[in-house]
C-alpha cells in the first residue's frame, strides 16, 4: 500500500471572481460607459442635479413663451442680483443640512446683523468697514451660541434655532428703535453690494475666462492625481467636452450681463463664496468630517472625529453667512428695517438648499445646491412678477416646488437603500 497522496487539483475556474465596481470602468468605456453609468444612477436613485436643471429649462421655456422679456438681458441681470443675498444665506443652510439638522433662525439673524451694522454705521457714525466686520462677527457669535446649546447641552437644533428665531427678532426690533428703519447711506459698502456694476465688458468676459481656466485646471489636476493613485482618471476628450460646455454657459452669461448694466459686484461675491465653501466641503478634512457626522454621528465619533466641534463650527458658519446675506438684502431694499429677514426669507433660503439637491436627511449635498435652488426660486418669482401675479400665488408655487424637491429626495433615498447604497 503506497503512502503517497494523490495531489489535489484546484479548478481555477471555480474560484470566485472579484467584483469590479462598474464606476471604475466608466471612463475607460467612453460614451457607452457614461450611458451605462447614467442608467445605473437613475435606477439607483442617484439623480443629482438632473431634476433641478430640467426644472430650470422648463421654467425658462414656460415664462419665455408667456412673456418675451423673461430671458432679456435686464431680466437675467436682475435675477443675478436677487439670488446673491438669500443665496449666500442658503450656503450656510447647506452646511447645516449636511449635518442632518435645520436652522430656523437665519432670517432673524440676518435682520439682527443688518440692524447692528445700521446702528453702528449710521446712528453712531462708526467707520463703515468696522461696522460691517462687527455685524458679521456678531452673526458668527450667534451661530456659536446655537451650536453650543445643540452640541454641548443636547437641545435639539430645531428647538434652539426656533428660540433664536423669536429671540433675535425681538433684539432686531429693539435695536431699530421706534422708527423701525435706517436708510443705507449712498456710497457705503453695503449700498455698493447690489448697486455696483463692472461696466467694462472685459470684466464679465474676464471672469468667464478665469472660471473656465480654473475649471479646466481643476479637472486636469484631479485626473492626474487619480492616475498617480492607480485609479481611472477622466480622459482628455471628456475634460475638453466639459470645459466647452462650461465655457459656453459662462460666456453666454457674460454676454447677456454686458447687454444690460455689466457684471454685478453682488454676483461676483456670491460666486466667490460658493467656490470657497465648495473647496472647504469637498477638498478639506473638515469638509469630510461634516459629511461623516451627517451620515452617522456615532460612527464619526468612534472614528475619532470631534463631533461637537464640527457641529458648533457649522452653526457658526451658518450665522456668519446669514448676516452677510442680510447685508445684501439691506442693500437691495435700501436700508435696515425691523422686518428685514421676515416674511418668506426663511422659506426661500431653506427651499433653495433643498430644491438644489441637498438632502434633508443629512450626509448628502453640494454647496452649489444653493445657487441652483435659488435660481429656480428667483426665476419663478421673476416670471410671475412679469406676469403680474400676486405674491400669494408665488408662495403657493414655491411651496409646491419645495414639496416636489423633498418628495424626490425621499424617493431617491429609499431607492438607494433598496439598491444597497446609502
PDB file of N, CA and C in Angstrom, residues 270-320:
ATOM      1  N   UNK A 270     -21.015  86.457  -4.558  1.00  0.00           N
ATOM      2  CA  UNK A 270     -21.742  85.200  -4.369  1.00  0.00           C
ATOM      3  C   UNK A 270     -20.949  84.033  -4.942  1.00  0.00           C
ATOM      4  N   UNK A 271     -20.393  84.205  -6.130  1.00  0.00           N
ATOM      5  CA  UNK A 271     -19.613  83.133  -6.752  1.00  0.00           C
ATOM      6  C   UNK A 271     -18.341  82.834  -5.948  1.00  0.00           C
ATOM      7  N   UNK A 272     -17.712  83.867  -5.402  1.00  0.00           N
ATOM      8  CA  UNK A 272     -16.524  83.653  -4.565  1.00  0.00           C
ATOM      9  C   UNK A 272     -16.878  82.834  -3.335  1.00  0.00           C
ATOM     10  N   UNK A 273     -18.005  83.173  -2.696  1.00  0.00           N
ATOM     11  CA  UNK A 273     -18.463  82.416  -1.524  1.00  0.00           C
ATOM     12  C   UNK A 273     -18.730  80.963  -1.898  1.00  0.00           C
ATOM     13  N   UNK A 274     -19.371  80.750  -3.032  1.00  0.00           N
ATOM     14  CA  UNK A 274     -19.679  79.392  -3.482  1.00  0.00           C
ATOM     15  C   UNK A 274     -18.408  78.581  -3.722  1.00  0.00           C
ATOM     16  N   UNK A 275     -17.468  79.165  -4.443  1.00  0.00           N
ATOM     17  CA  UNK A 275     -16.232  78.444  -4.774  1.00  0.00           C
ATOM     18  C   UNK A 275     -15.441  78.119  -3.517  1.00  0.00           C
ATOM     19  N   UNK A 276     -15.313  79.095  -2.617  1.00  0.00           N
ATOM     20  CA  UNK A 276     -14.543  78.874  -1.388  1.00  0.00           C
ATOM     21  C   UNK A 276     -15.187  77.802  -0.511  1.00  0.00           C
ATOM     22  N   UNK A 277     -16.502  77.914  -0.305  1.00  0.00           N
ATOM     23  CA  UNK A 277     -17.194  76.942   0.548  1.00  0.00           C
ATOM     24  C   UNK A 277     -17.204  75.552  -0.090  1.00  0.00           C
ATOM     25  N   UNK A 278     -17.320  75.501  -1.422  1.00  0.00           N
ATOM     26  CA  UNK A 278     -17.268  74.218  -2.107  1.00  0.00           C
ATOM     27  C   UNK A 278     -15.899  73.561  -1.914  1.00  0.00           C
ATOM     28  N   UNK A 279     -14.844  74.370  -1.969  1.00  0.00           N
ATOM     29  CA  UNK A 279     -13.497  73.845  -1.730  1.00  0.00           C
ATOM     30  C   UNK A 279     -13.387  73.300  -0.308  1.00  0.00           C
ATOM     31  N   UNK A 280     -13.918  74.030   0.662  1.00  0.00           N
ATOM     32  CA  UNK A 280     -13.853  73.591   2.055  1.00  0.00           C
ATOM     33  C   UNK A 280     -14.577  72.260   2.245  1.00  0.00           C
ATOM     34  N   UNK A 281     -15.752  72.145   1.647  1.00  0.00           N
ATOM     35  CA  UNK A 281     -16.565  70.944   1.844  1.00  0.00           C
ATOM     36  C   UNK A 281     -15.984  69.737   1.110  1.00  0.00           C
ATOM     37  N   UNK A 282     -15.491  69.927  -0.109  1.00  0.00           N
ATOM     38  CA  UNK A 282     -15.068  68.783  -0.924  1.00  0.00           C
ATOM     39  C   UNK A 282     -13.586  68.455  -0.836  1.00  0.00           C
ATOM     40  N   UNK A 283     -12.757  69.434  -0.462  1.00  0.00           N
ATOM     41  CA  UNK A 283     -11.316  69.236  -0.566  1.00  0.00           C
ATOM     42  C   UNK A 283     -10.573  69.275   0.764  1.00  0.00           C
ATOM     43  N   UNK A 284     -11.253  69.465   1.867  1.00  0.00           N
ATOM     44  CA  UNK A 284     -10.561  69.548   3.147  1.00  0.00           C
ATOM     45  C   UNK A 284     -11.026  68.439   4.094  1.00  0.00           C
ATOM     46  N   UNK A 285     -10.201  68.182   5.092  1.00  0.00           N
ATOM     47  CA  UNK A 285     -10.560  67.185   6.109  1.00  0.00           C
ATOM     48  C   UNK A 285     -11.812  67.603   6.857  1.00  0.00           C
ATOM     49  N   UNK A 286     -11.915  68.896   7.133  1.00  0.00           N
ATOM     50  CA  UNK A 286     -13.091  69.409   7.839  1.00  0.00           C
ATOM     51  C   UNK A 286     -14.362  69.121   7.052  1.00  0.00           C
ATOM     52  N   UNK A 287     -14.319  69.312   5.749  1.00  0.00           N
ATOM     53  CA  UNK A 287     -15.487  69.034   4.919  1.00  0.00           C
ATOM     54  C   UNK A 287     -15.883  67.576   4.977  1.00  0.00           C
ATOM     55  N   UNK A 288     -14.899  66.681   4.930  1.00  0.00           N
ATOM     56  CA  UNK A 288     -15.204  65.245   5.021  1.00  0.00           C
ATOM     57  C   UNK A 288     -15.775  64.889   6.386  1.00  0.00           C
ATOM     58  N   UNK A 289     -15.338  65.608   7.403  1.00  0.00           N
ATOM     59  CA  UNK A 289     -15.883  65.369   8.740  1.00  0.00           C
ATOM     60  C   UNK A 289     -17.353  65.772   8.824  1.00  0.00           C
ATOM     61  N   UNK A 290     -17.720  66.844   8.127  1.00  0.00           N
ATOM     62  CA  UNK A 290     -19.128  67.259   8.104  1.00  0.00           C
ATOM     63  C   UNK A 290     -19.990  66.167   7.495  1.00  0.00           C
ATOM     64  N   UNK A 291     -19.556  65.611   6.364  1.00  0.00           N
ATOM     65  CA  UNK A 291     -20.312  64.533   5.737  1.00  0.00           C
ATOM     66  C   UNK A 291     -20.379  63.308   6.655  1.00  0.00           C
ATOM     67  N   UNK A 292     -19.289  63.020   7.331  1.00  0.00           N
ATOM     68  CA  UNK A 292     -19.259  61.855   8.217  1.00  0.00           C
ATOM     69  C   UNK A 292     -20.229  62.020   9.373  1.00  0.00           C
ATOM     70  N   UNK A 293     -20.239  63.189   9.991  1.00  0.00           N
ATOM     71  CA  UNK A 293     -21.150  63.448  11.106  1.00  0.00           C
ATOM     72  C   UNK A 293     -22.595  63.424  10.625  1.00  0.00           C
ATOM     73  N   UNK A 294     -22.846  64.005   9.461  1.00  0.00           N
ATOM     74  CA  UNK A 294     -24.203  63.998   8.933  1.00  0.00           C
ATOM     75  C   UNK A 294     -24.673  62.618   8.540  1.00  0.00           C
ATOM     76  N   UNK A 295     -23.749  61.767   8.083  1.00  0.00           N
ATOM     77  CA  UNK A 295     -24.125  60.411   7.697  1.00  0.00           C
ATOM     78  C   UNK A 295     -24.400  59.516   8.888  1.00  0.00           C
ATOM     79  N   UNK A 296     -23.525  59.570   9.890  1.00  0.00           N
ATOM     80  CA  UNK A 296     -23.685  58.754  11.096  1.00  0.00           C
ATOM     81  C   UNK A 296     -22.809  59.357  12.181  1.00  0.00           C
ATOM     82  N   UNK A 297     -23.426  60.123  13.081  1.00  0.00           N
ATOM     83  CA  UNK A 297     -22.676  60.849  14.104  1.00  0.00           C
ATOM     84  C   UNK A 297     -21.920  59.906  15.031  1.00  0.00           C
ATOM     85  N   UNK A 298     -22.546  58.797  15.418  1.00  0.00           N
ATOM     86  CA  UNK A 298     -21.895  57.866  16.344  1.00  0.00           C
ATOM     87  C   UNK A 298     -20.688  57.203  15.687  1.00  0.00           C
ATOM     88  N   UNK A 299     -20.838  56.805  14.439  1.00  0.00           N
ATOM     89  CA  UNK A 299     -19.709  56.205  13.724  1.00  0.00           C
ATOM     90  C   UNK A 299     -18.579  57.216  13.572  1.00  0.00           C
ATOM     91  N   UNK A 300     -18.930  58.479  13.319  1.00  0.00           N
ATOM     92  CA  UNK A 300     -17.911  59.522  13.199  1.00  0.00           C
ATOM     93  C   UNK A 300     -17.181  59.721  14.521  1.00  0.00           C
ATOM     94  N   UNK A 301     -17.922  59.681  15.613  1.00  0.00           N
ATOM     95  CA  UNK A 301     -17.299  59.828  16.937  1.00  0.00           C
ATOM     96  C   UNK A 301     -16.329  58.690  17.212  1.00  0.00           C
ATOM     97  N   UNK A 302     -16.727  57.480  16.877  1.00  0.00           N
ATOM     98  CA  UNK A 302     -15.849  56.325  17.096  1.00  0.00           C
ATOM     99  C   UNK A 302     -14.630  56.356  16.186  1.00  0.00           C
ATOM    100  N   UNK A 303     -14.742  57.078  15.072  1.00  0.00           N
ATOM    101  CA  UNK A 303     -13.609  57.208  14.156  1.00  0.00           C
ATOM    102  C   UNK A 303     -12.634  58.296  14.605  1.00  0.00           C
ATOM    103  N   UNK A 304     -12.938  58.952  15.704  1.00  0.00           N
ATOM    104  CA  UNK A 304     -12.039  59.955  16.252  1.00  0.00           C
ATOM    105  C   UNK A 304     -12.370  61.386  15.875  1.00  0.00           C
ATOM    106  N   UNK A 305     -13.512  61.602  15.254  1.00  0.00           N
ATOM    107  CA  UNK A 305     -13.914  62.956  14.869  1.00  0.00           C
ATOM    108  C   UNK A 305     -14.548  63.661  16.058  1.00  0.00           C
ATOM    109  N   UNK A 306     -14.158  64.892  16.277  1.00  0.00           N
ATOM    110  CA  UNK A 306     -14.738  65.706  17.347  1.00  0.00           C
ATOM    111  C   UNK A 306     -16.102  66.209  16.867  1.00  0.00           C
ATOM    112  N   UNK A 307     -17.136  65.424  17.130  1.00  0.00           N
ATOM    113  CA  UNK A 307     -18.475  65.719  16.618  1.00  0.00           C
ATOM    114  C   UNK A 307     -18.988  67.060  17.134  1.00  0.00           C
ATOM    115  N   UNK A 308     -18.765  67.342  18.406  1.00  0.00           N
ATOM    116  CA  UNK A 308     -19.256  68.591  18.989  1.00  0.00           C
ATOM    117  C   UNK A 308     -18.618  69.800  18.323  1.00  0.00           C
ATOM    118  N   UNK A 309     -17.331  69.717  18.054  1.00  0.00           N
ATOM    119  CA  UNK A 309     -16.627  70.825  17.392  1.00  0.00           C
ATOM    120  C   UNK A 309     -17.176  71.051  15.992  1.00  0.00           C
ATOM    121  N   UNK A 310     -17.393  69.969  15.262  1.00  0.00           N
ATOM    122  CA  UNK A 310     -17.927  70.095  13.902  1.00  0.00           C
ATOM    123  C   UNK A 310     -19.299  70.741  13.931  1.00  0.00           C
ATOM    124  N   UNK A 311     -20.140  70.307  14.842  1.00  0.00           N
ATOM    125  CA  UNK A 311     -21.491  70.853  14.918  1.00  0.00           C
ATOM    126  C   UNK A 311     -21.480  72.334  15.269  1.00  0.00           C
ATOM    127  N   UNK A 312     -20.676  72.715  16.237  1.00  0.00           N
ATOM    128  CA  UNK A 312     -20.630  74.116  16.649  1.00  0.00           C
ATOM    129  C   UNK A 312     -20.119  74.997  15.511  1.00  0.00           C
ATOM    130  N   UNK A 313     -19.043  74.580  14.873  1.00  0.00           N
ATOM    131  CA  UNK A 313     -18.469  75.398  13.793  1.00  0.00           C
ATOM    132  C   UNK A 313     -19.409  75.509  12.603  1.00  0.00           C
ATOM    133  N   UNK A 314     -20.181  74.485  12.334  1.00  0.00           N
ATOM    134  CA  UNK A 314     -21.141  74.561  11.232  1.00  0.00           C
ATOM    135  C   UNK A 314     -22.192  75.630  11.517  1.00  0.00           C
ATOM    136  N   UNK A 315     -22.665  75.704  12.746  1.00  0.00           N
ATOM    137  CA  UNK A 315     -23.652  76.732  13.080  1.00  0.00           C
ATOM    138  C   UNK A 315     -23.013  78.118  13.109  1.00  0.00           C
ATOM    139  N   UNK A 316     -21.719  78.186  13.437  1.00  0.00           N
ATOM    140  CA  UNK A 316     -21.004  79.461  13.344  1.00  0.00           C
ATOM    141  C   UNK A 316     -20.981  79.940  11.890  1.00  0.00           C
ATOM    142  N   UNK A 317     -20.688  79.034  10.974  1.00  0.00           N
ATOM    143  CA  UNK A 317     -20.669  79.374   9.545  1.00  0.00           C
ATOM    144  C   UNK A 317     -22.051  79.832   9.089  1.00  0.00           C
ATOM    145  N   UNK A 318     -23.086  79.119   9.529  1.00  0.00           N
ATOM    146  CA  UNK A 318     -24.449  79.478   9.133  1.00  0.00           C
ATOM    147  C   UNK A 318     -24.815  80.871   9.638  1.00  0.00           C
ATOM    148  N   UNK A 319     -24.445  81.194  10.884  1.00  0.00           N
ATOM    149  CA  UNK A 319     -24.741  82.516  11.433  1.00  0.00           C
ATOM    150  C   UNK A 319     -23.983  83.614  10.714  1.00  0.00           C
ATOM    151  N   UNK A 320     -22.713  83.357  10.429  1.00  0.00           N
ATOM    152  CA  UNK A 320     -21.888  84.341   9.727  1.00  0.00           C
ATOM    153  C   UNK A 320     -22.444  84.641   8.341  1.00  0.00           C
TER     154      UNK A 320
END
